Tab-separated table of C-alpha atoms in Angstrom:
chain	number	residue	atom	x	y	z
A	1	SER	CA	-0.200	-0.084	0.307
A	2	TYR	CA	0.898	3.459	-0.609
A	3	VAL	CA	2.749	5.338	2.464
A	4	LEU	CA	3.104	8.785	3.350
A	5	THR	CA	6.403	9.474	5.302
A	6	GLN	CA	6.582	12.546	7.586
A	7	PRO	CA	9.435	13.802	10.035
A	8	PRO	CA	7.996	13.552	13.315
A	9	SER	CA	9.294	17.010	14.801
A	10	VAL	CA	10.897	20.249	13.059
A	11	SER	CA	11.593	23.165	15.311
A	12	VAL	CA	12.270	26.752	14.596
A	13	ALA	CA	12.796	29.821	16.184
A	14	PRO	CA	10.138	33.069	15.455
A	15	GLY	CA	10.701	34.872	12.341
A	16	GLN	CA	12.176	32.204	10.794
A	17	THR	CA	11.260	29.639	7.841
A	18	ALA	CA	9.633	25.971	8.996
A	19	THR	CA	9.688	23.627	6.106
A	20	ILE	CA	8.086	20.401	6.421
A	21	THR	CA	8.240	17.356	3.916
A	22	CYS	CA	6.038	14.606	3.197
A	23	GLY	CA	7.460	11.510	0.666
A	24	GLY	CA	5.956	9.371	-1.362
A	25	ASP	CA	6.609	7.445	-4.235
A	26	SER	CA	5.681	8.641	-7.782
A	27	PHE	CA	4.571	12.202	-6.122
A	28	ARG	CA	4.676	13.978	-9.068
A	29	SER	CA	1.088	12.157	-10.495
A	30	LYS	CA	-1.018	13.295	-6.749
A	31	ASN	CA	-2.243	16.409	-5.470
A	32	VAL	CA	-1.250	16.405	-1.891
A	33	HIS	CA	-2.702	18.507	0.625
A	34	TRP	CA	-1.992	19.286	4.009
A	35	TYR	CA	-3.647	20.267	7.373
A	36	GLN	CA	-2.634	22.069	10.667
A	37	GLN	CA	-3.848	20.492	13.780
A	38	LYS	CA	-3.435	22.552	17.194
A	39	PRO	CA	-3.717	20.617	20.786
A	40	GLY	CA	-7.402	19.490	21.443
A	41	GLN	CA	-8.902	20.898	17.970
A	42	ALA	CA	-10.101	19.520	14.742
A	43	PRO	CA	-7.506	19.710	11.536
A	44	VAL	CA	-7.752	22.599	9.465
A	45	LEU	CA	-7.130	22.507	5.816
A	46	VAL	CA	-4.189	25.285	4.961
A	47	VAL	CA	-2.996	23.728	1.418
A	48	TYR	CA	-4.604	22.081	-1.126
A	49	ASP	CA	-4.124	20.803	-4.350
A	50	ASN	CA	-0.226	21.149	-3.622
A	51	SER	CA	0.028	25.086	-3.301
A	52	ASP	CA	-3.551	25.969	-2.850
A	53	ARG	CA	-4.584	28.307	0.178
A	54	PRO	CA	-8.209	28.071	1.695
A	55	SER	CA	-9.709	31.639	2.196
A	56	GLY	CA	-8.329	32.836	5.412
A	57	ILE	CA	-5.136	30.900	5.427
A	58	PRO	CA	-2.595	33.349	5.360
A	59	GLU	CA	-0.090	33.639	2.547
A	60	ARG	CA	2.693	32.955	4.895
A	61	PHE	CA	2.092	29.051	4.481
A	62	SER	CA	2.732	27.152	0.984
A	63	GLY	CA	3.055	24.242	-0.788
A	64	PHE	CA	5.337	22.770	-3.360
A	65	HIS	CA	5.617	19.487	-4.858
A	66	SER	CA	8.625	17.605	-6.954
A	67	GLU	CA	8.793	13.909	-7.955
A	68	ASN	CA	8.938	12.256	-4.193
A	69	THR	CA	8.616	14.658	-1.702
A	70	ALA	CA	6.114	17.405	-1.217
A	71	THR	CA	7.012	20.420	0.743
A	72	LEU	CA	4.946	22.766	3.209
A	73	THR	CA	6.512	25.962	4.190
A	74	ILE	CA	5.915	28.639	6.869
A	75	SER	CA	7.439	31.847	6.445
A	76	ARG	CA	7.946	34.600	9.420
A	77	VAL	CA	6.683	31.385	11.991
A	78	GLU	CA	4.937	32.880	14.758
A	79	ALA	CA	4.334	31.063	17.579
A	80	GLY	CA	0.556	30.572	17.314
A	81	ASP	CA	1.736	28.234	14.171
A	82	GLU	CA	2.705	25.661	16.912
A	83	ALA	CA	0.816	22.697	15.853
A	84	ASP	CA	0.620	18.980	14.213
A	85	TYR	CA	0.942	19.379	10.246
A	86	SER	CA	-0.331	16.143	8.333
A	87	CYS	CA	-0.118	15.788	4.736
A	88	GLN	CA	-2.575	13.896	2.403
A	89	VAL	CA	-3.219	12.451	-0.569
A	90	TRP	CA	-5.587	10.217	-3.000
A	91	GLY	CA	-3.689	6.908	-2.758
A	92	SER	CA	-5.650	4.733	-5.301
A	93	SER	CA	-9.268	3.744	-6.324
A	94	SER	CA	-8.975	1.298	-3.397
A	95	ASP	CA	-7.577	3.376	-0.831
A	96	PRO	CA	-8.641	6.851	-1.661
A	97	VAL	CA	-7.484	8.793	1.032
A	98	LEU	CA	-4.417	8.402	2.922
A	99	PHE	CA	-2.118	10.399	5.717
A	100	GLY	CA	0.832	11.173	6.820
A	101	GLY	CA	2.276	10.487	10.016
A	102	GLY	CA	1.975	14.043	11.043
A	103	THR	CA	4.740	16.426	12.024
A	104	LYS	CA	5.071	18.079	15.501
A	105	LEU	CA	6.078	21.564	14.933
A	106	THR	CA	7.416	23.592	17.810
A	107	VAL	CA	8.284	27.120	17.977
A	108	LEU	CA	11.431	27.996	20.323
B	1	GLN	CA	-21.859	28.816	6.826
B	2	ILE	CA	-20.797	25.205	6.696
B	3	THR	CA	-21.079	23.298	10.519
B	4	LEU	CA	-20.357	20.049	11.034
B	5	LYS	CA	-21.078	18.177	14.465
B	6	GLU	CA	-21.046	14.425	15.497
B	7	SER	CA	-22.771	12.530	17.972
B	8	GLY	CA	-22.998	9.039	19.738
B	9	PRO	CA	-21.726	7.365	22.480
B	10	THR	CA	-18.560	8.271	24.659
B	11	LEU	CA	-18.009	4.963	25.878
B	12	VAL	CA	-18.769	1.872	24.601
B	13	LYS	CA	-17.681	-1.614	25.478
B	14	PRO	CA	-15.596	-4.365	23.439
B	15	THR	CA	-17.513	-6.344	20.514
B	16	GLN	CA	-20.337	-3.779	20.506
B	17	THR	CA	-21.064	-1.929	17.654
B	18	LEU	CA	-20.302	1.735	17.378
B	19	THR	CA	-23.059	4.211	16.114
B	20	LEU	CA	-21.715	7.843	14.984
B	21	THR	CA	-24.100	10.685	13.704
B	22	CYS	CA	-22.590	13.654	11.534
B	23	THR	CA	-24.935	16.007	11.693
B	24	PHE	CA	-24.346	19.107	9.132
B	25	SER	CA	-25.596	22.157	7.720
B	26	GLY	CA	-24.574	24.664	5.342
B	27	PHE	CA	-24.271	22.278	2.464
B	28	SER	CA	-26.329	19.872	0.783
B	29	LEU	CA	-25.464	16.333	0.066
B	30	SER	CA	-27.736	16.373	-2.870
B	31	LYS	CA	-25.129	18.658	-4.586
B	32	ARG	CA	-22.797	16.879	-7.279
B	33	GLY	CA	-19.651	16.196	-6.344
B	34	VAL	CA	-20.240	16.758	-2.017
B	35	GLY	CA	-19.225	14.167	0.130
B	36	VAL	CA	-19.207	13.614	3.926
B	37	GLY	CA	-15.841	11.607	5.124
B	38	TRP	CA	-14.928	9.890	8.553
B	39	ILE	CA	-11.620	9.935	10.181
B	40	ARG	CA	-10.263	9.228	13.305
B	41	GLN	CA	-7.525	9.923	15.411
B	42	PRO	CA	-6.200	7.773	18.432
B	43	PRO	CA	-4.688	9.680	21.201
B	44	GLY	CA	-1.330	10.701	20.423
B	45	LYS	CA	-1.383	9.477	17.027
B	46	ALA	CA	-2.013	10.583	13.605
B	47	LEU	CA	-5.098	10.728	11.446
B	48	GLU	CA	-6.784	7.772	10.131
B	49	TRP	CA	-9.510	7.795	7.149
B	50	LEU	CA	-12.626	5.549	7.522
B	51	ALA	CA	-15.100	6.384	4.754
B	52	LEU	CA	-16.324	8.529	2.627
B	53	ILE	CA	-19.933	8.910	1.138
B	54	PHE	CA	-20.528	10.881	-1.630
B	55	TRP	CA	-24.013	12.976	-3.247
B	56	ASP	CA	-25.012	10.150	-5.281
B	57	ASP	CA	-24.446	7.427	-2.765
B	58	ASP	CA	-21.097	6.078	-3.831
B	59	GLN	CA	-19.234	4.640	-0.189
B	60	ARG	CA	-15.737	4.352	-0.504
B	61	TYR	CA	-13.951	2.542	2.777
B	62	SER	CA	-10.613	2.200	4.024
B	63	PRO	CA	-9.431	-1.723	2.752
B	64	SER	CA	-8.190	-2.343	6.598
B	65	LEU	CA	-11.375	-1.653	8.320
B	66	GLU	CA	-13.909	-2.267	5.394
B	67	SER	CA	-15.292	-5.132	6.854
B	68	ARG	CA	-16.410	-3.462	9.962
B	69	LEU	CA	-17.745	-0.590	8.954
B	70	ALA	CA	-20.773	1.164	6.809
B	71	ILE	CA	-21.830	4.301	6.051
B	72	THR	CA	-25.214	5.824	4.911
B	73	LYS	CA	-26.861	8.896	4.444
B	74	ASP	CA	-30.195	10.717	4.847
B	75	THR	CA	-30.131	13.603	2.931
B	76	SER	CA	-33.236	15.059	4.694
B	77	LYS	CA	-32.069	15.479	7.606
B	78	ASN	CA	-28.560	16.515	6.656
B	79	GLN	CA	-27.062	13.230	8.819
B	80	VAL	CA	-24.344	10.876	7.291
B	81	VAL	CA	-24.113	7.911	9.688
B	82	LEU	CA	-21.134	5.489	10.281
B	83	THR	CA	-21.422	2.191	11.987
B	84	MET	CA	-18.254	0.070	13.131
B	85	THR	CA	-18.463	-3.451	14.171
B	86	ASN	CA	-17.020	-5.422	16.615
B	87	MET	CA	-14.854	-2.222	18.718
B	88	ASP	CA	-12.296	-2.926	20.195
B	89	PRO	CA	-9.742	-1.204	22.695
B	90	VAL	CA	-7.560	0.260	19.853
B	91	ASP	CA	-10.383	1.745	18.221
B	92	THR	CA	-10.427	4.423	21.214
B	93	ALA	CA	-9.813	7.879	19.236
B	94	THR	CA	-11.237	10.902	18.238
B	95	TYR	CA	-13.991	10.401	15.427
B	96	TYR	CA	-13.911	13.616	13.271
B	97	CYS	CA	-16.530	13.525	9.889
B	98	ALA	CA	-15.724	16.214	7.350
B	99	HIS	CA	-16.989	17.548	4.409
B	100	ARG	CA	-15.608	17.186	0.868
B	101	SER	CA	-15.854	20.055	-1.572
B	102	GLU	CA	-17.358	19.579	-4.734
B	103	SER	CA	-14.305	21.132	-6.429
B	104	GLY	CA	-12.687	18.045	-7.106
B	105	ASN	CA	-9.902	16.391	-5.454
B	106	TRP	CA	-9.888	14.368	-2.337
B	107	TYR	CA	-9.283	16.739	0.437
B	108	PHE	CA	-11.367	18.042	3.549
B	109	ASP	CA	-12.242	21.584	3.617
B	110	LEU	CA	-13.956	21.485	6.829
B	111	TRP	CA	-14.015	19.263	10.200
B	112	GLY	CA	-16.512	18.838	12.772
B	113	ARG	CA	-14.966	19.022	16.197
B	114	GLY	CA	-15.125	15.477	16.718
B	115	THR	CA	-15.940	13.097	19.466
B	116	LEU	CA	-14.075	11.122	21.914
B	117	VAL	CA	-15.216	7.482	21.876
B	118	THR	CA	-13.262	5.179	24.151
B	119	VAL	CA	-13.616	1.210	24.255
B	120	SER	CA	-13.825	-0.224	27.391
B	121	ALA	CA	-15.401	-2.901	29.572
């Protein structure tokens, strides 16, 4: 089955840029979506279709993907960005929704 | 404004069947392309997709749990119901329902707040 790989944790100082990766085979053919989840809260979609942002999501959040890796970049990180971030793709017709294991972003 | 809210028991015993209801507003599950999905998250663990139902009653399930799941919709009540049989303590998790936009790809643009289900004797 298709597997999405994320680093368990990423740390960044306020004002710096955070980069969170999501790896998988043949990523180029898949659209990647990203969710932010703060403690005790439901996930929030922050990037969809690789690089689009829903309304209300700051421009500081951006997405990019290449052959085998998708990247969520958070510019000018703020304390309020501290959360878990999960990637998600369409896997296959028999297993259509796949989530990565999540990455905990810590703002130092 | 789209909202979704999960409801159901907070505690179930092993081997019992769990029934969860997602009550939504702000959209119609009769509209072409729209879907409602269920996703769960065990404490401290990753999100896991369970099931998805579309406007045309197309149903999709996680292959690893398909034999235990059933998803149905009641368009007139704006509700989607998920049943999971033979519950086990490993099924202890927060269960979320979420809206899948008619705009196209398989992502969830709005989520309910979730409901914590504990499986214990």
